[in-house]
Amino acid sequence: MFEELKKKILKSSILGSVLLILVGLGLAGWNAIDAFYSVTGYPDFTQLTPDQITEGKLVEFNATESFGCYLEEYERNTKTNATRTTHYYYIIWSGDENSTDWRYMSAKVPTSYQHELDEMTENTFNEVASQPISLCGKIRKLDSEEYSYFQDYFRQADFTDEEIAEGTLPYYIDCKNKVALSGMYIVLFSVGALLLLWGIVRIVKAAGGGSLKKLRKDMEKAGYSESMADSDYRSATSFDKKGTLKIGRLMTYYITGSDARAIPNNKIMWAYQNTVTHRTNGVKTGTTYNVMIFDEITPKGHTFAVANESIAQDMLNLINTTLPWVVVGYSDDLKKMYNKNRSQFLQLRYNTCQHIAVEPAPAESETGGQP
C-alpha cells in the first residue's frame, strides 16, 4: 500500500514539481541581479561609459541638465475616448561634468517630473545651475517609433544623421519610484526562490516517503493498524484511472497535492454530488463533477473531482449501500439543517445505527422455465 502510494504521488507530482522548479529558476534568475542591486545599491549612471550603457541595466543618478522633451506617452479611455498623458521623454546626457566621452540619450519620466525638468531645461540652455533631480530606473532600448522622434529632435537642431549616430545612444532610462522598483525586484526574486525550493521539496518529499506521514497520522487517529489499512486499501473501490481516490470499508483514501490522506468512514456524516457548469461570455465551456464528503474531523467538507456524472453517482451509491449512517443526497433543507441544527441532522442517520460497513445487497435476478 505505502510503496504503491509513494510511486503514485511521485508520478503525479513530478510534472508539477518540475514546472515549479523551472518557473522558480526563471523568475529568480531573471531578477537576481536587479534584486542584488536593490539591496546593495544601484550603479551610478554618470560613471558608465557609453559602451557600458546596455539594455536591462538598473541605474540611478542625479540629473543636473536636461535638453528638452521630445515625446509624450498617453493612454486612452476606450469608453470616453479621452486621453491622459502618463510619461514624458527628456533628452539627458551620459557621464558627468568630468566626462570626456559621453552621449545624448533619453529619460522617460512620470508626468509628476514635468515642472522640475522643464525648469531644468530652461536653466540648461541659459547656462544656469539647477538643483539635482534624483532619478532611477532600468535602461531600455527605444523602439523604432520612439527613435524616429528622438532623431527628429536632433535634426531640428541641425544635427546631421552622422552626428546623431556618433553623438547619441538609442536608449532611455525608464524612471520609477526607487522604493517601489526595489521592492518589486526583491519580491519577484523571493517568489522565484520559494517556487524553486517548493518544487525541490515536493520531489524529495515524494521520493523519500514524507508524503505518507499525514496518511499514517490519519490511520493512527482512526485506530487502525497499518496491516488493517493495507488490507482495506487493496480491496477498496477506485473512482479514477490513477487510483488516487478509493473507498474501502474502513476508510476513504485520496491524494491531495503531494500528500496521501484518508478519511475514517465511520466519521462521515453527509455526501452528495456538486455539479458546476462553466460559462465564458454566456457560452457553456464545460462541466465539473464533484462529490462532496463531510465528516466530523473536517466538518467544512472535502471536494473530490471525478471525471463524469456516472462516476459521481457510482461513488454515492457505494457510500449509500455500504455506509448506512451517511446521509446521501442534497437539498436546501439538508444544507440548512447541517449548518444550523447539526444535532438534528445527525439524528437522520448518523446516530441511528452502528458505524460498521455492510456488504451491498446482491442484485436480484429473474429466472423462468419453459412453459
Tab-separated table of C-alpha atoms in Angstrom:
chain	number	residue	atom	x	y	z
A	1	MET	CA	0.000	0.000	0.000
A	2	PHE	CA	2.575	2.547	1.114
A	3	GLU	CA	5.037	1.753	-1.651
A	4	GLU	CA	2.249	1.898	-4.229
A	5	LEU	CA	1.040	5.268	-2.936
A	6	LYS	CA	4.577	6.639	-2.847
A	7	LYS	CA	5.042	5.745	-6.514
A	8	LYS	CA	1.673	7.253	-7.442
A	9	ILE	CA	2.444	10.500	-5.625
A	10	LEU	CA	5.895	10.747	-7.154
A	11	LYS	CA	4.455	10.114	-10.614
A	12	SER	CA	1.561	12.552	-10.186
A	13	SER	CA	3.667	15.317	-8.622
A	14	ILE	CA	6.798	15.103	-10.773
A	15	LEU	CA	5.440	17.240	-13.627
A	16	GLY	CA	4.126	19.925	-11.283
A	17	SER	CA	7.353	19.875	-9.302
A	18	VAL	CA	9.489	20.246	-12.419
A	19	LEU	CA	7.313	23.151	-13.579
A	20	LEU	CA	7.717	24.812	-10.185
A	21	ILE	CA	11.488	24.382	-10.414
A	22	LEU	CA	11.654	25.774	-13.956
A	23	VAL	CA	9.394	28.745	-13.177
A	24	GLY	CA	11.277	29.389	-9.948
A	25	LEU	CA	14.644	29.225	-11.696
A	26	GLY	CA	13.434	31.568	-14.416
A	27	LEU	CA	11.860	34.074	-12.033
A	28	ALA	CA	14.736	34.056	-9.550
A	29	GLY	CA	17.424	34.016	-12.229
A	30	TRP	CA	15.816	36.778	-14.274
A	31	ASN	CA	15.557	39.073	-11.262
A	32	ALA	CA	18.665	38.029	-9.301
A	33	ILE	CA	20.928	40.878	-10.441
A	34	ASP	CA	18.214	43.515	-10.015
A	35	ALA	CA	17.363	42.157	-6.560
A	36	PHE	CA	21.069	42.234	-5.662
A	37	TYR	CA	21.383	45.893	-6.684
A	38	SER	CA	18.109	46.673	-4.923
A	39	VAL	CA	19.748	45.559	-1.680
A	40	THR	CA	23.321	46.788	-2.234
A	41	GLY	CA	22.572	49.939	-4.250
A	42	TYR	CA	22.147	50.736	-7.959
A	43	PRO	CA	25.168	51.506	-10.175
A	44	ASP	CA	25.766	55.236	-10.734
A	45	PHE	CA	24.670	56.030	-14.284
A	46	THR	CA	27.031	59.023	-14.531
A	47	GLN	CA	30.031	56.720	-14.044
A	48	LEU	CA	29.170	54.495	-17.002
A	49	THR	CA	30.996	54.926	-20.286
A	50	PRO	CA	28.898	54.773	-23.490
A	51	ASP	CA	29.904	51.163	-24.155
A	52	GLN	CA	28.770	50.204	-20.624
A	53	ILE	CA	25.254	51.550	-21.210
A	54	THR	CA	23.288	48.461	-22.211
A	55	GLU	CA	19.681	47.373	-22.154
A	56	GLY	CA	18.395	45.902	-18.911
A	57	LYS	CA	20.872	47.594	-16.565
A	58	LEU	CA	19.452	49.114	-13.386
A	59	VAL	CA	20.900	52.581	-12.601
A	60	GLU	CA	20.410	55.711	-10.526
A	61	PHE	CA	21.795	59.232	-10.851
A	62	ASN	CA	21.277	62.887	-10.015
A	63	ALA	CA	20.189	64.723	-13.166
A	64	THR	CA	21.700	68.205	-13.381
A	65	GLU	CA	20.977	69.069	-17.027
A	66	SER	CA	18.069	68.498	-19.400
A	67	PHE	CA	17.866	69.335	-23.094
A	68	GLY	CA	14.110	69.291	-23.511
A	69	CYS	CA	11.156	66.961	-24.020
A	70	TYR	CA	10.676	65.359	-27.423
A	71	LEU	CA	7.901	62.824	-26.826
A	72	GLU	CA	4.994	62.112	-24.524
A	73	GLU	CA	3.206	58.838	-23.792
A	74	TYR	CA	-0.513	58.783	-23.176
A	75	GLU	CA	-3.302	56.336	-22.513
A	76	ARG	CA	-6.789	56.429	-23.988
A	77	ASN	CA	-10.043	55.675	-22.205
A	78	THR	CA	-11.822	53.317	-24.603
A	79	LYS	CA	-15.249	54.296	-23.241
A	80	THR	CA	-14.917	58.082	-23.347
A	81	ASN	CA	-12.101	58.289	-25.930
A	82	ALA	CA	-10.394	60.790	-23.617
A	83	THR	CA	-6.602	60.718	-23.383
A	84	ARG	CA	-4.284	61.239	-20.429
A	85	THR	CA	-0.534	61.826	-20.597
A	86	THR	CA	1.365	59.396	-18.382
A	87	HIS	CA	5.077	59.936	-19.237
A	88	TYR	CA	7.464	62.363	-20.920
A	89	TYR	CA	10.739	61.635	-22.710
A	90	TYR	CA	13.508	64.149	-21.952
A	91	ILE	CA	16.961	64.429	-23.505
A	92	ILE	CA	19.777	63.893	-20.998
A	93	TRP	CA	23.434	63.049	-21.399
A	94	SER	CA	25.575	60.268	-20.038
A	95	GLY	CA	28.568	60.884	-17.794
A	96	ASP	CA	29.152	63.888	-15.525
A	97	GLU	CA	30.906	67.251	-15.748
A	98	ASN	CA	34.279	65.485	-15.774
A	99	SER	CA	33.442	63.066	-18.588
A	100	THR	CA	35.214	63.398	-21.915
A	101	ASP	CA	33.309	60.532	-23.573
A	102	TRP	CA	29.560	60.973	-23.333
A	103	ARG	CA	26.392	60.700	-25.442
A	104	TYR	CA	22.903	62.173	-25.557
A	105	MET	CA	20.112	59.747	-24.666
A	106	SER	CA	16.676	59.785	-23.005
A	107	ALA	CA	14.961	59.592	-19.660
A	108	LYS	CA	11.312	58.520	-19.565
A	109	VAL	CA	9.717	60.079	-16.500
A	110	PRO	CA	6.209	60.200	-14.982
A	111	THR	CA	4.258	63.426	-15.518
A	112	SER	CA	4.963	64.478	-11.931
A	113	TYR	CA	8.523	65.379	-13.013
A	114	GLN	CA	7.424	67.705	-15.830
A	115	HIS	CA	7.645	71.021	-13.974
A	116	GLU	CA	11.082	70.277	-12.481
A	117	LEU	CA	12.559	69.049	-15.758
A	118	ASP	CA	11.088	71.916	-17.796
A	119	GLU	CA	12.689	74.327	-15.354
A	120	MET	CA	15.965	72.428	-15.546
A	121	THR	CA	15.816	72.516	-19.365
A	122	GLU	CA	15.436	76.301	-19.315
A	123	ASN	CA	18.346	76.602	-16.886
A	124	THR	CA	20.497	74.314	-19.056
A	125	PHE	CA	20.035	76.439	-22.160
A	126	ASN	CA	20.642	79.593	-20.111
A	127	GLU	CA	23.735	78.016	-18.508
A	128	VAL	CA	22.253	78.331	-15.028
A	129	ALA	CA	22.855	75.622	-12.447
A	130	SER	CA	19.823	73.605	-11.293
A	131	GLN	CA	19.057	71.636	-8.187
A	132	PRO	CA	19.797	67.952	-8.963
A	133	ILE	CA	16.838	65.647	-9.510
A	134	SER	CA	17.272	62.076	-8.261
A	135	LEU	CA	16.209	59.536	-10.885
A	136	CYS	CA	16.483	55.762	-11.094
A	137	GLY	CA	15.261	53.021	-13.355
A	138	LYS	CA	16.160	50.389	-15.904
A	139	ILE	CA	17.894	51.142	-19.194
A	140	ARG	CA	15.744	50.154	-22.168
A	141	LYS	CA	16.124	50.495	-25.927
A	142	LEU	CA	13.995	52.946	-27.870
A	143	ASP	CA	11.651	51.205	-30.280
A	144	SER	CA	11.555	52.298	-33.916
A	145	GLU	CA	8.789	54.884	-33.386
A	146	GLU	CA	10.397	56.342	-30.278
A	147	TYR	CA	13.766	56.504	-32.009
A	148	SER	CA	12.308	58.339	-35.007
A	149	TYR	CA	11.036	61.117	-32.707
A	150	PHE	CA	14.410	61.127	-30.951
A	151	GLN	CA	16.197	61.615	-34.290
A	152	ASP	CA	13.749	64.313	-35.417
A	153	TYR	CA	14.552	66.324	-32.278
A	154	PHE	CA	18.231	66.479	-33.205
A	155	ARG	CA	17.563	67.066	-36.897
A	156	GLN	CA	15.555	70.143	-35.928
A	157	ALA	CA	18.667	71.276	-34.051
A	158	ASP	CA	20.646	70.937	-37.329
A	159	PHE	CA	22.389	67.666	-36.412
A	160	THR	CA	23.326	65.530	-39.385
A	161	ASP	CA	22.499	61.839	-39.381
A	162	GLU	CA	26.222	61.104	-38.905
A	163	GLU	CA	26.363	63.400	-35.890
A	164	ILE	CA	23.240	61.773	-34.433
A	165	ALA	CA	24.768	58.323	-34.884
A	166	GLU	CA	28.053	59.378	-33.286
A	167	GLY	CA	26.731	61.608	-30.501
A	168	THR	CA	23.662	59.754	-29.224
A	169	LEU	CA	22.610	56.382	-27.817
A	170	PRO	CA	19.266	54.743	-28.736
A	171	TYR	CA	18.431	54.033	-25.089
A	172	TYR	CA	16.294	55.559	-22.358
A	173	ILE	CA	16.127	55.207	-18.606
A	174	ASP	CA	12.638	54.066	-17.634
A	175	CYS	CA	12.437	56.055	-14.400
A	176	LYS	CA	10.395	54.681	-11.487
A	177	ASN	CA	9.991	55.216	-7.767
A	178	LYS	CA	13.064	53.598	-6.223
A	179	VAL	CA	11.288	52.069	-3.217
A	180	ALA	CA	8.559	50.528	-5.392
A	181	LEU	CA	11.057	49.361	-8.012
A	182	SER	CA	13.407	47.768	-5.492
A	183	GLY	CA	10.508	46.144	-3.676
A	184	MET	CA	9.205	44.648	-6.919
A	185	TYR	CA	12.554	43.038	-7.818
A	186	ILE	CA	13.085	41.701	-4.300
A	187	VAL	CA	9.567	40.232	-4.242
A	188	LEU	CA	9.934	38.663	-7.708
A	189	PHE	CA	13.278	37.108	-6.779
A	190	SER	CA	11.888	35.851	-3.465
A	191	VAL	CA	8.828	34.317	-5.136
A	192	GLY	CA	11.079	32.598	-7.673
A	193	ALA	CA	13.351	31.259	-4.940
A	194	LEU	CA	10.342	29.967	-2.982
A	195	LEU	CA	8.884	28.252	-6.058
A	196	LEU	CA	12.250	26.647	-6.751
A	197	LEU	CA	12.547	25.444	-3.152
A	198	TRP	CA	8.946	24.234	-3.130
A	199	GLY	CA	9.485	22.176	-6.294
A	200	ILE	CA	12.620	20.555	-4.857
A	201	VAL	CA	10.909	19.844	-1.531
A	202	ARG	CA	7.955	18.219	-3.324
A	203	ILE	CA	10.235	15.819	-5.209
A	204	VAL	CA	12.319	14.994	-2.133
A	205	LYS	CA	9.185	14.545	-0.047
A	206	ALA	CA	7.524	12.230	-2.574
A	207	ALA	CA	10.670	10.182	-3.246
A	208	GLY	CA	11.574	9.862	0.425
A	209	GLY	CA	8.132	8.805	1.662
A	210	GLY	CA	7.419	12.055	3.505
A	211	SER	CA	4.181	12.303	1.542
A	212	LEU	CA	2.821	9.372	3.600
A	213	LYS	CA	3.271	10.949	7.048
A	214	LYS	CA	-0.204	12.510	7.120
A	215	LEU	CA	-1.765	9.229	5.988
A	216	ARG	CA	-0.106	7.386	8.863
A	217	LYS	CA	-1.431	10.017	11.293
A	218	ASP	CA	-4.938	9.654	9.793
A	219	MET	CA	-4.757	5.893	10.344
A	220	GLU	CA	-3.413	6.293	13.876
A	221	LYS	CA	-6.149	8.742	14.887
A	222	ALA	CA	-8.780	6.412	13.429
A	223	GLY	CA	-7.377	3.494	15.468
A	224	TYR	CA	-6.414	1.303	12.506
A	225	SER	CA	-3.138	-0.572	12.237
A	226	GLU	CA	-1.051	-0.473	9.059
A	227	SER	CA	-1.962	-4.055	8.263
A	228	MET	CA	-5.701	-3.305	8.619
A	229	ALA	CA	-5.410	-0.207	6.403
A	230	ASP	CA	-3.292	-2.074	3.875
A	231	SER	CA	-5.869	-4.835	3.523
A	232	ASP	CA	-8.696	-2.294	3.325
A	233	TYR	CA	-6.884	-0.228	0.689
A	234	ARG	CA	-6.234	-3.233	-1.543
A	235	SER	CA	-9.896	-4.247	-1.564
A	236	ALA	CA	-11.150	-0.638	-1.902
A	237	THR	CA	-13.086	0.546	-4.955
A	238	SER	CA	-11.260	3.070	-7.157
A	239	PHE	CA	-13.039	6.032	-8.727
A	240	ASP	CA	-10.364	7.346	-11.047
A	241	LYS	CA	-7.972	5.792	-13.531
A	242	LYS	CA	-4.900	6.638	-11.478
A	243	GLY	CA	-6.285	5.077	-8.322
A	244	THR	CA	-5.841	8.267	-6.297
A	245	LEU	CA	-9.421	8.174	-4.961
A	246	LYS	CA	-10.612	4.918	-3.389
A	247	ILE	CA	-13.351	3.957	-0.930
A	248	GLY	CA	-12.799	0.970	1.322
A	249	ARG	CA	-14.865	-0.435	4.156
A	250	LEU	CA	-12.785	1.341	6.794
A	251	MET	CA	-11.500	4.494	5.130
A	252	THR	CA	-11.728	6.694	2.042
A	253	TYR	CA	-8.255	7.171	0.538
A	254	TYR	CA	-7.178	10.104	-1.619
A	255	ILE	CA	-4.140	12.053	-2.761
A	256	THR	CA	-4.068	15.826	-2.437
A	257	GLY	CA	-1.081	17.700	-3.817
A	258	SER	CA	1.918	15.661	-2.701
A	259	ASP	CA	0.229	14.032	0.306
A	260	ALA	CA	-1.717	10.814	0.740
A	261	ARG	CA	-4.662	11.159	3.131
A	262	ALA	CA	-7.547	9.064	4.446
A	263	ILE	CA	-10.955	9.803	5.969
A	264	PRO	CA	-12.314	7.287	8.503
A	265	ASN	CA	-15.605	6.160	7.017
A	266	ASN	CA	-17.187	5.889	10.480
A	267	LYS	CA	-16.813	9.686	10.819
A	268	ILE	CA	-18.547	10.583	7.534
A	269	MET	CA	-21.863	12.383	8.025
A	270	TRP	CA	-23.005	13.550	4.592
A	271	ALA	CA	-22.185	13.034	0.900
A	272	TYR	CA	-23.682	14.491	-2.263
A	273	GLN	CA	-22.899	15.416	-5.867
A	274	ASN	CA	-21.983	19.000	-6.780
A	275	THR	CA	-22.123	19.882	-10.486
A	276	VAL	CA	-20.601	23.139	-11.719
A	277	THR	CA	-21.291	24.462	-15.231
A	278	HIS	CA	-18.607	26.784	-16.553
A	279	ARG	CA	-19.507	29.611	-18.931
A	280	THR	CA	-17.493	32.254	-20.767
A	281	ASN	CA	-19.456	35.254	-22.021
A	282	GLY	CA	-22.629	33.250	-21.548
A	283	VAL	CA	-21.395	30.285	-23.595
A	284	LYS	CA	-21.083	26.923	-21.860
A	285	THR	CA	-17.426	25.839	-21.842
A	286	GLY	CA	-17.567	22.745	-19.666
A	287	THR	CA	-18.936	20.963	-16.621
A	288	THR	CA	-17.129	19.855	-13.479
A	289	TYR	CA	-18.455	16.977	-11.365
A	290	ASN	CA	-17.564	16.777	-7.684
A	291	VAL	CA	-18.506	14.527	-4.799
A	292	MET	CA	-18.731	16.422	-1.521
A	293	ILE	CA	-17.977	14.497	1.671
A	294	PHE	CA	-18.458	15.948	5.153
A	295	ASP	CA	-17.063	14.215	8.228
A	296	GLU	CA	-16.639	15.001	11.910
A	297	ILE	CA	-12.917	15.644	11.524
A	298	THR	CA	-13.416	18.118	8.655
A	299	PRO	CA	-16.992	19.400	9.011
A	300	LYS	CA	-16.450	22.022	6.273
A	301	GLY	CA	-16.094	19.151	3.844
A	302	HIS	CA	-13.880	17.686	1.149
A	303	THR	CA	-14.341	18.211	-2.582
A	304	PHE	CA	-13.418	15.265	-4.782
A	305	ALA	CA	-13.404	15.941	-8.522
A	306	VAL	CA	-14.436	12.999	-10.688
A	307	ALA	CA	-14.453	12.523	-14.449
A	308	ASN	CA	-18.205	12.473	-15.061
A	309	GLU	CA	-21.646	12.213	-13.508
A	310	SER	CA	-21.750	8.433	-13.830
A	311	ILE	CA	-18.661	8.053	-11.637
A	312	ALA	CA	-20.068	10.545	-9.126
A	313	GLN	CA	-23.279	8.515	-8.871
A	314	ASP	CA	-21.375	5.222	-8.578
A	315	MET	CA	-19.395	6.673	-5.704
A	316	LEU	CA	-22.504	7.935	-3.926
A	317	ASN	CA	-24.318	4.628	-4.482
A	318	LEU	CA	-21.440	2.755	-2.876
A	319	ILE	CA	-21.472	5.098	0.120
A	320	ASN	CA	-25.254	4.781	0.425
A	321	THR	CA	-25.284	0.979	0.328
A	322	THR	CA	-22.216	0.229	2.457
A	323	LEU	CA	-22.196	3.122	4.955
A	324	PRO	CA	-25.803	3.292	6.225
A	325	TRP	CA	-25.079	6.097	8.733
A	326	VAL	CA	-24.244	8.589	5.967
A	327	VAL	CA	-26.876	10.930	4.564
A	328	VAL	CA	-26.532	10.752	0.776
A	329	GLY	CA	-28.014	13.424	-1.481
A	330	TYR	CA	-28.554	17.168	-1.405
A	331	SER	CA	-31.384	19.557	-0.704
A	332	ASP	CA	-31.512	23.115	0.574
A	333	ASP	CA	-33.304	21.862	3.689
A	334	LEU	CA	-30.480	19.388	4.391
A	335	LYS	CA	-27.914	22.133	3.973
A	336	LYS	CA	-29.807	24.418	6.327
A	337	MET	CA	-30.174	21.641	8.899
A	338	TYR	CA	-26.489	20.678	8.639
A	339	ASN	CA	-25.357	24.275	9.187
A	340	LYS	CA	-27.963	25.409	11.718
A	341	ASN	CA	-29.016	22.299	13.607
A	342	ARG	CA	-26.247	19.717	13.412
A	343	SER	CA	-27.705	17.512	16.168
A	344	GLN	CA	-30.980	17.192	14.260
A	345	PHE	CA	-29.050	16.378	11.087
A	346	LEU	CA	-27.158	13.596	12.871
A	347	GLN	CA	-30.435	12.065	14.008
A	348	LEU	CA	-31.378	11.435	10.369
A	349	ARG	CA	-28.908	8.547	10.019
A	350	TYR	CA	-25.607	9.137	11.789
A	351	ASN	CA	-26.895	8.413	15.307
A	352	THR	CA	-29.366	5.712	14.304
A	353	CYS	CA	-27.119	2.742	13.565
A	354	GLN	CA	-23.744	1.194	14.208
A	355	HIS	CA	-20.916	2.612	12.107
A	356	ILE	CA	-19.915	-0.714	10.606
A	357	ALA	CA	-19.757	-1.051	6.835
A	358	VAL	CA	-22.159	-3.542	5.328
A	359	GLU	CA	-21.918	-5.542	2.136
A	360	PRO	CA	-24.034	-4.260	-0.764
A	361	ALA	CA	-27.178	-6.301	-1.287
A	362	PRO	CA	-26.772	-8.707	-4.233
A	363	ALA	CA	-28.642	-7.764	-7.373
A	364	GLU	CA	-31.876	-9.656	-7.825
A	365	SER	CA	-32.127	-11.963	-10.821
A	366	GLU	CA	-35.155	-13.358	-12.531
A	367	THR	CA	-35.460	-16.971	-13.740
A	368	GLY	CA	-38.151	-18.715	-15.675
A	369	GLY	CA	-38.852	-22.150	-17.056
A	370	GLN	CA	-40.208	-23.345	-20.328
A	371	PRO	CA	-43.949	-23.277	-20.451
